[in-house]
Structures are given as C-alpha cells and as structure tokens.
Tab-separated table of C-alpha atoms in Angstrom:
chain	number	residue	atom	x	y	z
A	52	MET	CA	6.235	-19.312	7.164
A	53	SER	CA	7.868	-22.592	7.973
A	54	PRO	CA	11.509	-22.683	6.857
A	55	GLU	CA	10.953	-25.972	4.943
A	56	HIS	CA	8.811	-24.134	2.377
A	57	LYS	CA	11.475	-23.088	-0.082
A	58	HIS	CA	10.786	-21.050	-3.223
A	59	ILE	CA	10.166	-23.169	-6.282
A	60	VAL	CA	12.625	-20.890	-8.035
A	61	LYS	CA	15.780	-21.831	-6.074
A	62	SER	CA	17.742	-18.896	-7.162
A	63	PHE	CA	15.202	-16.639	-5.364
A	64	ASP	CA	16.250	-18.428	-2.031
A	65	GLN	CA	19.899	-17.920	-3.000
A	66	ASP	CA	19.240	-14.161	-3.495
A	67	LEU	CA	17.591	-13.839	-0.116
A	68	GLN	CA	20.549	-15.695	1.360
A	69	ARG	CA	22.834	-13.221	-0.373
A	70	LEU	CA	20.830	-10.313	1.163
A	71	GLN	CA	21.435	-11.770	4.591
A	72	VAL	CA	25.222	-12.195	3.981
A	73	LEU	CA	25.243	-8.527	2.898
A	74	PHE	CA	23.510	-7.435	6.128
A	75	MET	CA	25.933	-9.596	8.233
A	76	GLU	CA	28.889	-7.887	6.483
A	77	LEU	CA	27.325	-4.496	7.144
A	78	ASN	CA	26.472	-5.141	10.723
A	79	ALA	CA	29.997	-6.608	11.451
A	80	LEU	CA	31.503	-3.404	10.011
A	81	VAL	CA	29.213	-1.149	11.939
A	82	ILE	CA	29.929	-2.876	15.221
A	83	LEU	CA	33.600	-2.659	14.514
A	84	GLN	CA	33.233	1.044	13.928
A	85	LEU	CA	31.401	1.444	17.236
A	86	GLU	CA	34.121	-0.440	19.006
A	87	LYS	CA	36.829	1.570	17.525
A	88	ALA	CA	34.931	4.679	18.243
A	89	SER	CA	34.715	3.606	21.874
A	90	MET	CA	38.427	3.025	22.027
A	91	ALA	CA	39.083	6.315	20.306
A	92	VAL	CA	37.061	8.150	22.894
A	93	ILE	CA	38.653	6.461	25.852
A	94	GLU	CA	42.124	6.813	24.540
A	95	HIS	CA	41.673	10.087	22.729
A	96	ASP	CA	43.183	8.337	19.821
A	97	LYS	CA	43.057	10.688	16.808
A	98	HIS	CA	44.695	8.086	14.535
A	99	MET	CA	41.926	5.615	15.340
A	100	ALA	CA	39.305	8.422	14.790
A	101	LYS	CA	40.735	9.115	11.343
A	102	LYS	CA	40.569	5.419	10.480
A	103	ILE	CA	36.851	5.395	11.560
A	104	TYR	CA	36.139	8.460	9.479
A	105	GLU	CA	37.788	6.820	6.359
A	106	ASP	CA	36.077	3.498	6.909
A	107	ASP	CA	32.664	5.127	6.871
A	108	ASP	CA	32.841	4.892	3.130
A	109	LYS	CA	32.982	1.197	3.346
A	110	VAL	CA	29.758	1.215	5.393
A	111	ASP	CA	28.040	3.523	2.784
A	112	ALA	CA	29.334	1.146	0.057
A	113	ILE	CA	27.666	-1.903	1.505
A	114	GLU	CA	24.416	-0.031	2.288
A	115	PHE	CA	24.339	1.020	-1.418
A	116	GLU	CA	24.995	-2.552	-2.509
A	117	ILE	CA	22.086	-3.758	-0.355
A	118	THR	CA	19.811	-0.969	-1.873
A	119	GLN	CA	20.803	-1.938	-5.412
A	120	PHE	CA	20.357	-5.528	-4.825
A	121	SER	CA	17.006	-5.015	-3.242
A	122	LEU	CA	15.913	-2.948	-6.055
A	123	ARG	CA	16.886	-5.670	-8.472
A	124	LEU	CA	14.993	-8.232	-6.427
A	125	LEU	CA	11.815	-6.016	-6.534
A	126	ALA	CA	12.023	-5.805	-10.288
A	127	GLN	CA	13.132	-9.239	-11.006
A	128	ARG	CA	11.069	-11.262	-8.573
A	129	GLN	CA	8.058	-9.031	-8.120
A	130	PRO	CA	7.726	-10.343	-4.559
A	131	LEU	CA	4.516	-10.615	-2.581
A	132	GLY	CA	3.537	-11.422	0.996
A	133	GLU	CA	6.459	-11.934	3.457
A	134	ASP	CA	8.989	-11.752	0.603
A	135	LEU	CA	7.654	-8.241	-0.324
A	136	ARG	CA	7.750	-7.200	3.348
A	137	ARG	CA	11.342	-8.593	3.694
A	138	ILE	CA	12.711	-6.842	0.672
A	139	VAL	CA	11.004	-3.405	1.297
A	140	SER	CA	12.270	-3.649	4.891
A	141	ALA	CA	15.779	-4.309	3.643
A	142	PHE	CA	15.950	-0.623	2.551
A	143	LYS	CA	14.937	0.567	5.948
A	144	ILE	CA	17.288	-1.806	7.897
A	145	ALA	CA	20.213	-0.883	5.664
A	146	THR	CA	19.507	2.803	6.247
A	147	ASN	CA	19.308	2.331	10.025
A	148	LEU	CA	22.504	0.363	10.103
A	149	GLU	CA	24.232	2.968	7.943
A	150	ARG	CA	23.046	5.684	10.336
A	151	ILE	CA	24.422	3.783	13.263
A	152	GLY	CA	27.772	3.780	11.353
A	153	ASP	CA	27.336	7.611	11.002
A	154	TYR	CA	27.007	7.837	14.787
A	155	ALA	CA	30.315	6.160	15.151
A	156	GLU	CA	31.760	8.519	12.602
A	157	ASN	CA	30.231	11.523	14.437
A	158	MET	CA	32.000	10.396	17.584
A	159	ALA	CA	35.280	10.061	15.745
A	160	LYS	CA	34.716	13.593	14.192
A	161	ARG	CA	34.251	15.084	17.588
A	162	ILE	CA	37.719	13.696	18.696
A	163	LEU	CA	39.292	14.886	15.535
A	164	LYS	CA	37.909	18.428	15.575
A	165	SER	CA	37.570	19.146	19.245
A	166	GLU	CA	40.353	20.709	21.137
A	167	ASN	CA	38.640	19.961	24.369
A	168	HIS	CA	38.786	16.285	24.334
A	169	ARG	CA	41.181	14.229	26.315
A	170	LYS	CA	41.646	10.689	27.515
A	171	LEU	CA	38.838	9.210	29.740
A	172	HIS	CA	41.099	7.954	32.484
A	173	GLU	CA	40.186	5.058	34.757
A	174	SER	CA	39.657	7.655	37.508
A	175	ASN	CA	37.102	9.491	35.413
A	176	PRO	CA	33.739	9.055	36.996
A	177	PHE	CA	32.032	8.649	33.686
A	178	ARG	CA	34.369	6.278	31.909
A	179	GLN	CA	32.226	3.409	33.181
A	180	SER	CA	29.047	4.989	32.155
A	181	PHE	CA	30.392	5.496	28.644
A	182	LEU	CA	31.798	1.932	28.324
A	183	THR	CA	28.514	0.417	29.648
A	184	LEU	CA	26.468	2.345	27.109
A	185	THR	CA	28.734	1.465	24.335
A	186	LYS	CA	28.759	-2.228	25.312
A	187	VAL	CA	24.940	-2.312	25.589
A	188	VAL	CA	24.484	-0.817	22.152
A	189	MET	CA	26.936	-3.134	20.511
A	190	ASN	CA	25.371	-6.156	22.199
A	191	ARG	CA	21.887	-5.080	21.235
A	192	LEU	CA	22.888	-4.527	17.627
A	193	GLU	CA	24.413	-7.934	17.400
A	194	GLU	CA	21.293	-9.450	19.020
A	195	VAL	CA	18.929	-7.628	16.645
A	196	MET	CA	20.667	-8.737	13.578
A	197	LYS	CA	20.723	-12.291	14.821
A	198	ALA	CA	16.921	-11.959	15.175
A	199	TYR	CA	16.768	-10.649	11.659
A	200	VAL	CA	18.751	-13.595	10.212
A	201	GLU	CA	16.595	-16.056	12.298
A	202	ASN	CA	13.344	-14.261	11.435
A	203	ASP	CA	12.792	-14.156	15.171
A	204	ALA	CA	9.979	-11.604	15.810
A	205	GLU	CA	9.688	-12.604	19.516
A	206	THR	CA	13.314	-11.556	20.334
A	207	ALA	CA	12.991	-8.440	18.108
A	208	GLN	CA	9.893	-7.534	20.096
A	209	LYS	CA	11.918	-7.780	23.327
A	210	LEU	CA	14.702	-5.732	22.000
A	211	TRP	CA	12.226	-3.103	20.750
A	212	LYS	CA	10.993	-2.731	24.300
A	213	LYS	CA	14.416	-2.649	25.766
A	214	ASP	CA	15.209	0.581	23.984
A	215	GLU	CA	13.774	2.297	27.042
A	216	GLU	CA	16.612	1.027	29.083
A	217	ILE	CA	19.104	2.731	26.827
A	218	ASN	CA	17.202	5.917	27.041
A	219	GLU	CA	16.962	5.815	30.812
A	220	PHE	CA	20.654	5.078	31.079
A	221	TYR	CA	21.453	7.976	28.745
A	222	TRP	CA	19.323	10.440	30.746
A	223	GLN	CA	20.770	9.306	33.992
A	224	SER	CA	24.270	9.825	32.722
A	225	PHE	CA	23.250	13.181	31.190
A	226	GLN	CA	21.865	14.374	34.543
A	227	GLU	CA	25.099	13.132	36.370
A	228	ILE	CA	27.319	14.880	33.892
A	229	LEU	CA	25.273	18.013	34.006
A	230	ASN	CA	25.660	18.099	37.806
A	231	PHE	CA	29.362	17.424	37.494
A	232	MET	CA	29.732	20.335	35.047
A	233	ILE	CA	27.875	22.666	37.485
A	234	ALA	CA	30.362	21.617	40.140
A	235	HIS	CA	33.429	21.776	37.858
A	236	PRO	CA	32.773	24.617	35.404
A	237	GLN	CA	36.338	24.464	34.069
A	238	ASP	CA	35.534	21.038	32.617
A	239	ILE	CA	32.386	22.142	30.743
A	240	PRO	CA	34.044	21.985	27.236
A	241	PHE	CA	35.253	18.465	27.728
A	242	TYR	CA	32.034	17.200	29.148
A	243	THR	CA	29.976	18.914	26.536
A	244	ASP	CA	31.892	16.755	24.027
A	245	LEU	CA	31.145	13.701	26.099
A	246	LEU	CA	27.424	14.516	26.223
A	247	PHE	CA	27.386	14.711	22.435
A	248	ILE	CA	29.173	11.432	22.236
A	249	LEU	CA	26.717	9.752	24.654
A	250	LYS	CA	23.792	11.241	22.511
A	251	ASN	CA	25.128	9.441	19.542
A	252	LEU	CA	24.987	6.093	21.324
A	253	GLU	CA	21.536	6.918	22.571
A	254	ARG	CA	20.444	7.622	18.865
A	255	ALA	CA	22.064	4.298	17.832
A	256	GLY	CA	19.715	2.613	20.405
A	257	ASP	CA	16.780	4.299	18.558
A	258	ARG	CA	18.028	2.912	15.275
A	259	ILE	CA	18.275	-0.538	16.736
A	260	SER	CA	14.685	-0.157	17.949
A	261	ASN	CA	13.733	0.681	14.336
A	262	ILE	CA	15.378	-2.452	13.045
A	263	ALA	CA	13.540	-4.533	15.618
A	264	GLU	CA	10.228	-2.991	14.538
A	265	SER	CA	11.092	-3.919	10.875
A	266	ILE	CA	11.808	-7.526	11.935
A	267	VAL	CA	8.401	-7.704	13.686
A	268	PHE	CA	6.770	-6.202	10.510
A	269	ILE	CA	8.505	-8.808	8.258
A	270	LYS	CA	7.281	-11.752	10.364
A	271	LEU	CA	3.851	-10.548	11.329
A	272	GLY	CA	2.935	-8.222	8.467
A	273	SER	CA	1.904	-5.582	10.984
A	274	LEU	CA	3.056	-4.050	14.149
A	275	LYS	CA	0.529	-6.019	16.207
A	276	VAL	CA	2.686	-6.577	19.120
A	277	LYS	CA	2.638	-3.048	20.517
A	278	LYS	CA	5.323	-1.511	22.532
A	279	GLU	CA	4.391	-1.404	26.172
A	280	ASN	CA	4.301	1.889	27.876
B	287	MET	CA	-38.018	4.350	5.143
B	288	ARG	CA	-35.127	3.738	2.646
B	289	VAL	CA	-34.304	0.116	2.148
B	290	LYS	CA	-30.617	-0.485	2.490
B	291	GLU	CA	-29.229	-1.815	-0.827
B	292	ASP	CA	-27.653	-5.181	-0.714
B	293	PRO	CA	-23.923	-4.518	-1.445
B	294	PHE	CA	-23.456	-7.942	-2.981
B	295	ILE	CA	-24.694	-8.756	-6.447
B	296	ILE	CA	-23.755	-12.390	-6.540
B	297	CYS	CA	-23.703	-14.684	-3.554
B	298	ALA	CA	-22.458	-18.279	-3.858
B	299	LYS	CA	-23.665	-20.328	-1.001
B	300	ASP	CA	-22.131	-23.635	-0.058
B	301	VAL	CA	-21.301	-24.427	-3.696
B	302	SER	CA	-19.840	-27.705	-4.585
B	303	VAL	CA	-19.336	-28.861	-8.187
B	304	PHE	CA	-18.923	-32.422	-9.398
B	305	ILE	CA	-18.122	-33.740	-12.837
B	306	GLY	CA	-19.105	-37.442	-12.731
B	307	LYS	CA	-17.601	-38.744	-9.484
B	308	SER	CA	-14.921	-36.136	-9.097
B	309	GLN	CA	-15.530	-33.012	-7.022
B	310	LEU	CA	-14.029	-29.932	-8.454
B	311	ILE	CA	-15.333	-27.404	-6.008
B	312	GLN	CA	-16.030	-27.967	-2.357
B	313	ASN	CA	-18.498	-25.983	-0.235
B	314	VAL	CA	-17.605	-22.478	-1.480
B	315	HIS	CA	-19.198	-19.485	0.173
B	316	LEU	CA	-18.238	-16.329	-1.727
B	317	SER	CA	-20.018	-12.994	-2.282
B	318	PHE	CA	-19.248	-10.309	-4.831
B	319	LEU	CA	-19.519	-6.715	-4.287
B	320	LYS	CA	-21.336	-4.558	-6.779
B	321	ASN	CA	-19.202	-2.249	-8.989
B	322	LYS	CA	-15.954	-3.799	-7.704
B	323	VAL	CA	-13.363	-5.932	-9.310
B	324	THR	CA	-12.901	-9.344	-7.577
B	325	ALA	CA	-9.910	-11.499	-8.656
B	326	LEU	CA	-9.962	-15.253	-8.466
B	327	ILE	CA	-6.505	-16.686	-8.196
B	328	GLY	CA	-5.035	-20.264	-7.796
B	329	ALA	CA	-2.947	-22.774	-9.582
B	330	SER	CA	-4.208	-24.595	-12.581
B	331	GLY	CA	-6.863	-27.136	-11.490
B	332	SER	CA	-7.715	-25.165	-8.390
B	333	GLY	CA	-11.324	-24.676	-9.456
B	334	LYS	CA	-11.312	-20.961	-10.050
B	335	SER	CA	-12.236	-21.073	-13.756
B	336	THR	CA	-14.795	-23.787	-13.095
B	337	PHE	CA	-16.276	-21.640	-10.382
B	338	LEU	CA	-16.241	-18.576	-12.670
B	339	ARG	CA	-18.119	-20.502	-15.342
B	340	CYS	CA	-20.723	-21.570	-12.804
B	341	LEU	CA	-21.669	-17.870	-12.305
B	342	ASN	CA	-23.391	-17.680	-15.643
B	343	ARG	CA	-24.070	-21.474	-15.988
B	344	LEU	CA	-21.562	-22.016	-18.704
B	345	ASN	CA	-20.836	-25.441	-17.347
B	346	ASP	CA	-24.345	-26.714	-17.883
B	347	ASP	CA	-23.383	-28.433	-21.073
B	348	VAL	CA	-20.499	-30.323	-19.540
B	349	ASP	CA	-21.298	-34.003	-19.334
B	350	ASP	CA	-22.253	-35.193	-15.851
B	351	PHE	CA	-21.947	-31.627	-14.468
B	352	LYS	CA	-23.657	-31.240	-11.160
B	353	LEU	CA	-23.854	-28.182	-8.843
B	354	GLU	CA	-24.966	-28.320	-5.208
B	355	GLY	CA	-25.608	-25.193	-3.145
B	356	GLU	CA	-26.888	-21.909	-4.543
B	357	ILE	CA	-25.721	-19.071	-6.657
B	358	LEU	CA	-27.797	-16.069	-5.879
B	359	PHE	CA	-27.989	-13.172	-8.393
B	360	HIS	CA	-29.986	-10.361	-6.940
B	361	GLU	CA	-31.032	-12.917	-4.383
B	362	LYS	CA	-32.517	-15.404	-6.876
B	363	ASN	CA	-30.869	-18.730	-7.376
B	364	ILE	CA	-29.724	-18.884	-11.006
B	365	TYR	CA	-29.780	-22.670	-10.737
B	366	ASP	CA	-33.513	-22.609	-10.433
B	367	ASN	CA	-35.374	-24.459	-13.116
B	368	GLN	CA	-37.215	-21.366	-14.139
B	369	THR	CA	-34.049	-19.424	-14.931
B	370	ASP	CA	-33.963	-18.134	-18.490
B	371	LEU	CA	-30.345	-18.755	-19.589
B	372	VAL	CA	-30.396	-16.330	-22.470
B	373	SER	CA	-31.576	-13.522	-20.052
B	374	LEU	CA	-29.100	-14.575	-17.447
B	375	ARG	CA	-26.198	-14.320	-19.884
B	376	THR	CA	-27.225	-10.863	-21.012
B	377	LYS	CA	-27.010	-9.882	-17.316
B	378	ILE	CA	-23.831	-11.748	-16.620
B	379	GLY	CA	-21.455	-11.562	-19.581
B	380	MET	CA	-18.201	-13.421	-20.319
B	381	VAL	CA	-14.997	-12.532	-21.852
B	382	PHE	CA	-12.815	-15.445	-22.546
B	383	GLN	CA	-9.087	-16.127	-22.399
B	384	LYS	CA	-8.469	-16.235	-26.118
B	385	PRO	CA	-9.829	-13.179	-27.909
B	386	THR	CA	-12.026	-14.468	-30.785
B	387	ALA	CA	-13.922	-12.647	-33.422
B	388	PHE	CA	-16.716	-13.974	-35.522
B	389	PRO	CA	-15.838	-13.936	-39.267
B	390	LYS	CA	-17.668	-10.685	-39.744
B	391	SER	CA	-16.974	-6.972	-39.641
B	392	ILE	CA	-15.892	-5.097	-36.559
B	393	TYR	CA	-19.295	-3.478	-36.398
B	394	GLU	CA	-21.187	-6.736	-36.797
B	395	ASN	CA	-19.005	-8.322	-34.001
B	396	VAL	CA	-20.256	-5.756	-31.487
B	397	ALA	CA	-23.811	-5.801	-32.841
B	398	TYR	CA	-23.992	-9.635	-32.710
B	399	GLY	CA	-25.132	-9.845	-29.110
B	400	LEU	CA	-27.766	-7.146	-29.666
B	401	ARG	CA	-29.125	-9.048	-32.630
B	402	LEU	CA	-28.970	-12.396	-30.794
B	403	HIS	CA	-30.918	-10.979	-27.825
B	404	ASN	CA	-33.185	-8.858	-29.894
B	405	LEU	CA	-32.119	-5.829	-28.163
B	406	THR	CA	-32.167	-3.377	-30.964
B	407	LYS	CA	-35.001	-1.507	-32.604
B	408	SER	CA	-33.568	0.456	-35.382
B	409	GLY	CA	-30.372	0.721	-37.350
B	410	LYS	CA	-29.637	4.171	-35.864
B	411	GLU	CA	-30.123	2.828	-32.451
B	412	CYS	CA	-27.831	-0.073	-33.053
B	413	ASP	CA	-25.110	2.400	-34.487
B	414	GLU	CA	-25.363	4.364	-31.330
B	415	ILE	CA	-24.970	1.271	-29.088
B	416	VAL	CA	-22.054	-0.058	-31.051
B	417	GLU	CA	-20.301	3.258	-31.028
B	418	ASN	CA	-20.922	3.533	-27.342
B	419	ALA	CA	-19.729	0.053	-26.543
B	420	LEU	CA	-16.595	0.670	-28.683
B	421	MET	CA	-15.849	3.853	-26.902
B	422	ARG	CA	-16.303	2.375	-23.451
B	423	ALA	CA	-13.979	-0.433	-24.529
B	424	SER	CA	-11.390	2.158	-25.565
B	425	LEU	CA	-11.365	0.906	-29.083
B	426	TRP	CA	-13.434	3.494	-30.898
B	427	GLU	CA	-10.615	5.848	-31.811
B	428	GLU	CA	-8.711	3.015	-33.359
B	429	VAL	CA	-11.503	1.529	-35.474
B	430	LYS	CA	-14.030	4.223	-36.111
B	431	ASP	CA	-13.003	4.640	-39.749
B	432	ARG	CA	-12.988	0.979	-40.560
B	433	LEU	CA	-15.976	-0.391	-38.807
B	434	ASP	CA	-16.678	-2.565	-41.894
B	435	ASP	CA	-13.185	-4.192	-42.023
B	436	GLU	CA	-13.152	-7.855	-41.056
B	437	ALA	CA	-12.532	-8.091	-37.416
B	438	TYR	CA	-9.722	-10.669	-37.768
B	439	ARG	CA	-7.336	-7.918	-38.930
B	440	LEU	CA	-7.281	-6.495	-35.490
B	441	SER	CA	-4.401	-7.227	-33.159
B	442	GLY	CA	-4.772	-9.537	-30.168
B	443	GLY	CA	-5.139	-6.633	-27.716
B	444	GLN	CA	-7.686	-4.983	-29.947
B	445	LEU	CA	-9.582	-8.275	-30.316
B	446	GLN	CA	-9.874	-8.619	-26.636
B	447	ARG	CA	-11.215	-5.080	-26.454
B	448	LEU	CA	-13.600	-5.905	-29.142
B	449	ALA	CA	-14.776	-8.973	-27.166
B	450	ILE	CA	-15.301	-6.648	-24.111
B	451	ALA	CA	-17.183	-4.114	-26.396
B	452	ARG	CA	-19.466	-7.067	-27.546
B	453	SER	CA	-20.033	-8.009	-23.965
B	454	ILE	CA	-20.895	-4.559	-22.726
B	455	ALA	CA	-23.035	-3.649	-25.700
B	456	ILE	CA	-25.873	-5.669	-24.255
B	457	GLU	CA	-25.667	-3.884	-20.968
B	458	PRO	CA	-24.812	-6.652	-18.587
B	459	GLU	CA	-24.549	-5.969	-14.821
B	460	VAL	CA	-21.563	-8.376	-14.246
B	461	ILE	CA	-18.752	-9.155	-16.609
B	462	LEU	CA	-16.846	-12.369	-15.981
B	463	MET	CA	-13.392	-12.446	-17.336
B	464	ASP	CA	-11.401	-15.630	-17.739
B	465	GLU	CA	-7.683	-14.725	-17.946
B	466	PRO	CA	-8.385	-11.917	-20.397
B	467	CYS	CA	-4.776	-10.804	-20.720
B	468	SER	CA	-2.940	-14.204	-20.831
B	469	ALA	CA	-2.434	-13.966	-24.562
B	470	LEU	CA	-1.491	-10.238	-24.685
B	471	ASP	CA	1.692	-8.289	-24.552
B	472	PRO	CA	2.345	-5.839	-21.687
B	473	ILE	CA	1.036	-2.771	-23.455
B	474	ALA	CA	-2.166	-4.560	-24.595
B	475	THR	CA	-2.446	-5.834	-21.031
B	476	ALA	CA	-2.011	-2.431	-19.603
B	477	ARG	CA	-4.880	-1.089	-21.870
B	478	ILE	CA	-7.254	-3.903	-20.602
B	479	GLU	CA	-6.318	-3.103	-17.004
B	480	GLU	CA	-7.028	0.565	-17.571
B	481	LEU	CA	-10.229	-0.387	-19.149
B	482	ILE	CA	-11.222	-2.727	-16.246
B	483	ASP	CA	-10.638	0.286	-13.908
B	484	ASP	CA	-13.019	2.365	-16.135
B	485	LEU	CA	-15.661	-0.408	-16.453
B	486	LYS	CA	-16.090	-0.997	-12.794
B	487	GLN	CA	-17.877	2.394	-12.458
B	488	LYS	CA	-20.737	0.704	-14.356
B	489	PHE	CA	-20.231	-3.073	-14.067
B	490	THR	CA	-19.181	-5.575	-11.458
B	491	ILE	CA	-16.137	-7.520	-12.618
B	492	ILE	CA	-15.002	-10.900	-11.680
B	493	LEU	CA	-11.769	-11.816	-13.107
B	494	VAL	CA	-9.768	-15.083	-13.098
B	495	THR	CA	-6.095	-14.413	-13.503
B	496	HIS	CA	-2.817	-16.308	-13.169
B	497	SER	CA	-0.953	-13.012	-12.694
B	498	MET	CA	-0.926	-12.124	-8.977
B	499	GLN	CA	0.537	-8.778	-9.943
B	500	GLN	CA	-2.490	-8.241	-12.202
B	501	ALA	CA	-4.802	-9.180	-9.465
B	502	ALA	CA	-3.043	-6.820	-7.051
B	503	ARG	CA	-3.233	-4.054	-9.609
B	504	VAL	CA	-6.805	-4.199	-10.752
B	505	SER	CA	-8.888	-5.818	-8.006
B	506	GLU	CA	-10.371	-4.573	-4.824
B	507	ARG	CA	-11.099	-8.116	-3.535
B	508	THR	CA	-9.061	-11.277	-4.104
B	509	ALA	CA	-10.141	-14.965	-3.559
B	510	PHE	CA	-7.705	-17.745	-3.537
B	511	PHE	CA	-8.650	-21.226	-4.498
B	512	ASN	CA	-6.711	-24.406	-3.852
B	513	LYS	CA	-7.760	-27.915	-4.887
B	514	GLY	CA	-11.366	-26.730	-5.190
B	515	ILE	CA	-11.437	-25.174	-1.770
B	516	LEU	CA	-11.760	-21.386	-1.143
B	517	ILE	CA	-8.762	-20.762	1.084
B	518	GLU	CA	-8.984	-17.109	1.655
B	519	GLU	CA	-10.844	-13.997	0.443
B	520	GLY	CA	-10.149	-10.427	1.387
B	521	ALA	CA	-9.260	-6.848	0.346
B	522	SER	CA	-6.525	-7.039	-2.130
B	523	ASN	CA	-4.523	-4.284	-0.473
B	524	GLU	CA	-3.983	-6.636	2.408
B	525	PHE	CA	-4.211	-9.912	0.579
B	526	PHE	CA	-0.876	-9.477	-1.302
B	527	THR	CA	1.105	-7.916	1.477
B	528	ASN	CA	-0.188	-9.820	4.453
B	529	PRO	CA	-2.302	-12.850	3.725
B	530	GLN	CA	-3.703	-14.679	6.674
B	531	ASN	CA	-3.415	-18.190	5.599
B	532	GLU	CA	-0.310	-20.243	5.283
B	533	LEU	CA	-1.333	-21.769	1.994
B	534	THR	CA	-2.046	-18.279	0.472
B	535	GLN	CA	1.362	-17.109	1.667
B	536	ARG	CA	3.025	-19.940	0.021
B	537	TYR	CA	1.151	-19.573	-3.176
B	538	ILE	CA	1.743	-15.761	-3.608
B	539	THR	CA	5.419	-16.086	-2.620
B	540	GLY	CA	6.023	-19.007	-5.094
B	541	ARG	CA	6.854	-21.600	-2.480
B	542	GLY	CA	6.250	-25.236	-2.947
C-alpha cells in the first residue's frame, strides 16, 4: 500500500509508529547482546558474560511490551488486511528477536559455566571464522529490521535466501573444527564449546530468516516469492 | 445423465442503475452462491444497498428509477415484464435495518406474510408455520407463552428476530438483509449472527453491513462496492486478510 494513504484515525498510525520504535529498541539491544557475546567469547570475559546474562531480562521486557501492545492493537483497532498481517506478525518477529537474544545469552552461559573455555587468540585458526560469522549475523539482523521498518519485501526476500550462506559457512567451520579436534584431541573440550557457540550463531541466522519471511508475508499477504533451492 | 445443478441462485449481469440522470451503479456483474452468505460492503453511497434492493425489485417505486442489464433468479430475468412481484418477494424476502413490527400481536406479525400471500389453509397449519418460523428465528423460547402480546413490547434484538421469523415463514429461497444489526447491542447482534449461521443451511443470505468484522464473521463471500462500482468480490477468508485491490485494502484498513 502506498505510504501516502494514512489511516483516517491518526492515532492508529501513531500506534503503528510506536510498534516500530519498540522493534528498533529491541533490535538494537539484541545486536548489542550479540556484540558483547562475541567479545566475551574472544576475550573469555566472564564479567561481560555475566552482564549479557543479566541484560537478557531487558530483552524479555521489550518483547513482552511488544506482545502487550500488539494485543491491545488487535482488541482496540480490530485490524484487517495489511494492518492485521502486520500486527499478527509483530508477535512472531518479537519472539524471533527475543530468541536471538537468548542465543547471545547461551553463548554467555557457556563462558560462565564451562571450565574449558579460554581466549580465542589471534593465532587461533578459528578466531576469524567466529568473528566473520558473528559479523554476518549482526549485519543481517540490522538489514532485516531495516527492511521491516521500510516494509521492503524485496530486500527481505533476498535476506531470506541468504540464510543458506550462513548455514554453509557454519557447516564448513564445523567440519574444519572437527578435523582439528581429531588432530588435537587434547583440545576437544574447548572446541566442543566453540562448536556450541557457533551453533547459536547459525540458529540466529535461522531466526533472521523467519523475520524476513514475516516481512514478505506482511507486504504480500502470502509467501508467494518462494525460497530458491 | 444427471444435470449438474447451477451453484448460483442469483446472477446480476452488467447491471447499471440510474435515478434520473445520476448513475448509482455501474455495470455490476455479481453472482450469489446457493446456501451461502454473501456480504456487500462499502461506504455510504457506494451503491450496495441500492444493489441489494434491486434483487427483489424494491426500487421499482422510486421516481425515475431505471435498471439496465439483467438480474437472473433461477436463470430468469426478474426485470421481465411478466414477473409477478408478489411471487418474487415470497421467494426473495427482505429484512430491514430498523426492526419494525406491525401494531399487532407477536403471532399476527409472523402470520402476516402468510395471510398476505394466501399461503395458509387452516388455523392449525398457520399455528405450526408460525411456531416453526419463530423456532428457526431462535425466538420461540422467549415468546411462546405470550404470542398474543403486542409485538412492540419486544426488545430491538427480539424485534429483528421477529422480522426474520416473518420473512422465513413464507419459505423464501433468498433472504436479503440490509444492515440487520446496526441498531442492536453486541449480544443481540451475536444472536442474529448465530441465527444467520443456522439459516444458511436452508436459505441463501445476502447481507449489507457496515461492520467489516461482521462480514468477516458471518459471510463466505464478500463484495466491495465503491462509488457504484463492484471493486472486488471473493472468499471472505482471503478478502479480509489479503484483498487484491488497492481500494479494498484502503477501505478495510480504514485509510483515506
């Protein structure tokens, strides 16, 4: 729908604007959590990990606020058409963002609980793989939420397809780490932790893909533009 | 060989309506499925009520009214000169926006149509038809002990169900409803909506409503009128979540 067609009831537009602001807050927080998790993994920073663990409550609180707000919008506005799709999708998108927050928290927990973890030094052959994957996930998250705000189904569709790249990168790293573990059995506990951490990033990629799918649905009312095999 | 039954009971073909020089409806093609509820929606002045009233020729008495095109009921054009209007209106009944009762008893209000159309033979038969109509209109339990009371004592919701009972007593095939719930509270509205759901087993219902939520709740098909033009018609399931036309999208989401 063309953006110039505003709702006759102006406060409905303001409500939808408010929903976007809440999503931006949630997204900024989740990206920060991922960034901190990345640093905590590299530096084996337990203090940072603890902070991530504590801040997960903030992520949950914004997700809850979005849920409550969307419920109110459903009851109050009784939306139809694209508005209905947007508000119903808000529940899903908020859940997906919250789960990405949980993955950052999972990474932090592993650092806090595992006795095997240590710094990922520059000399570590997998430091770069980990940093690359983290960066890709954070960038994708930023892009997908930009597409959400701009109601840009085309970009969302591209990002949806790009999830395969994250999966491939993860499996490639997985295989390399596995081979490394076979060659260096004394490091198995540490690299097992790293595999779990990478798996969390791969799962975050899946969640981003879900968000992209929701954006396509909001705009088109269907999942017409199919994922290419 | 079995002849396949036509799924449509009424087909409007290229219908245009004029009152004097102004055109109220433009080239509408719209067919109505048997035993389904079709909702007509659109802003005031969109032509939906005018169109509804064309379906049993209620506009005939409007000065300078002219209809072009055809409205086929069981494949016969109801605007043919030979059409018997009284007979047509026994087959296609109407329930109006404002529930009205004749200044008579509850019983007589339902029996009125039967007497008008000479459809009863005996008092006993009339009793049975009235009871049956009141039961089908979900009003029987509330009025069975006071059938001789004046109808005006009923509540708005009861009056509307009485109007529906009056309409179905003469066994129409189609019931036209023009905003039947606009004057009713939510509970009375829910009763009518529940009733519509029951009635479609036997009748075809065409409903004009301003409430899109109501259209979404009770109808299988929805048609959207804008400035006398049929913009979009389709399955209600899709219509309210994913309409295809930009104007429909704007209307159902409340955009200017």
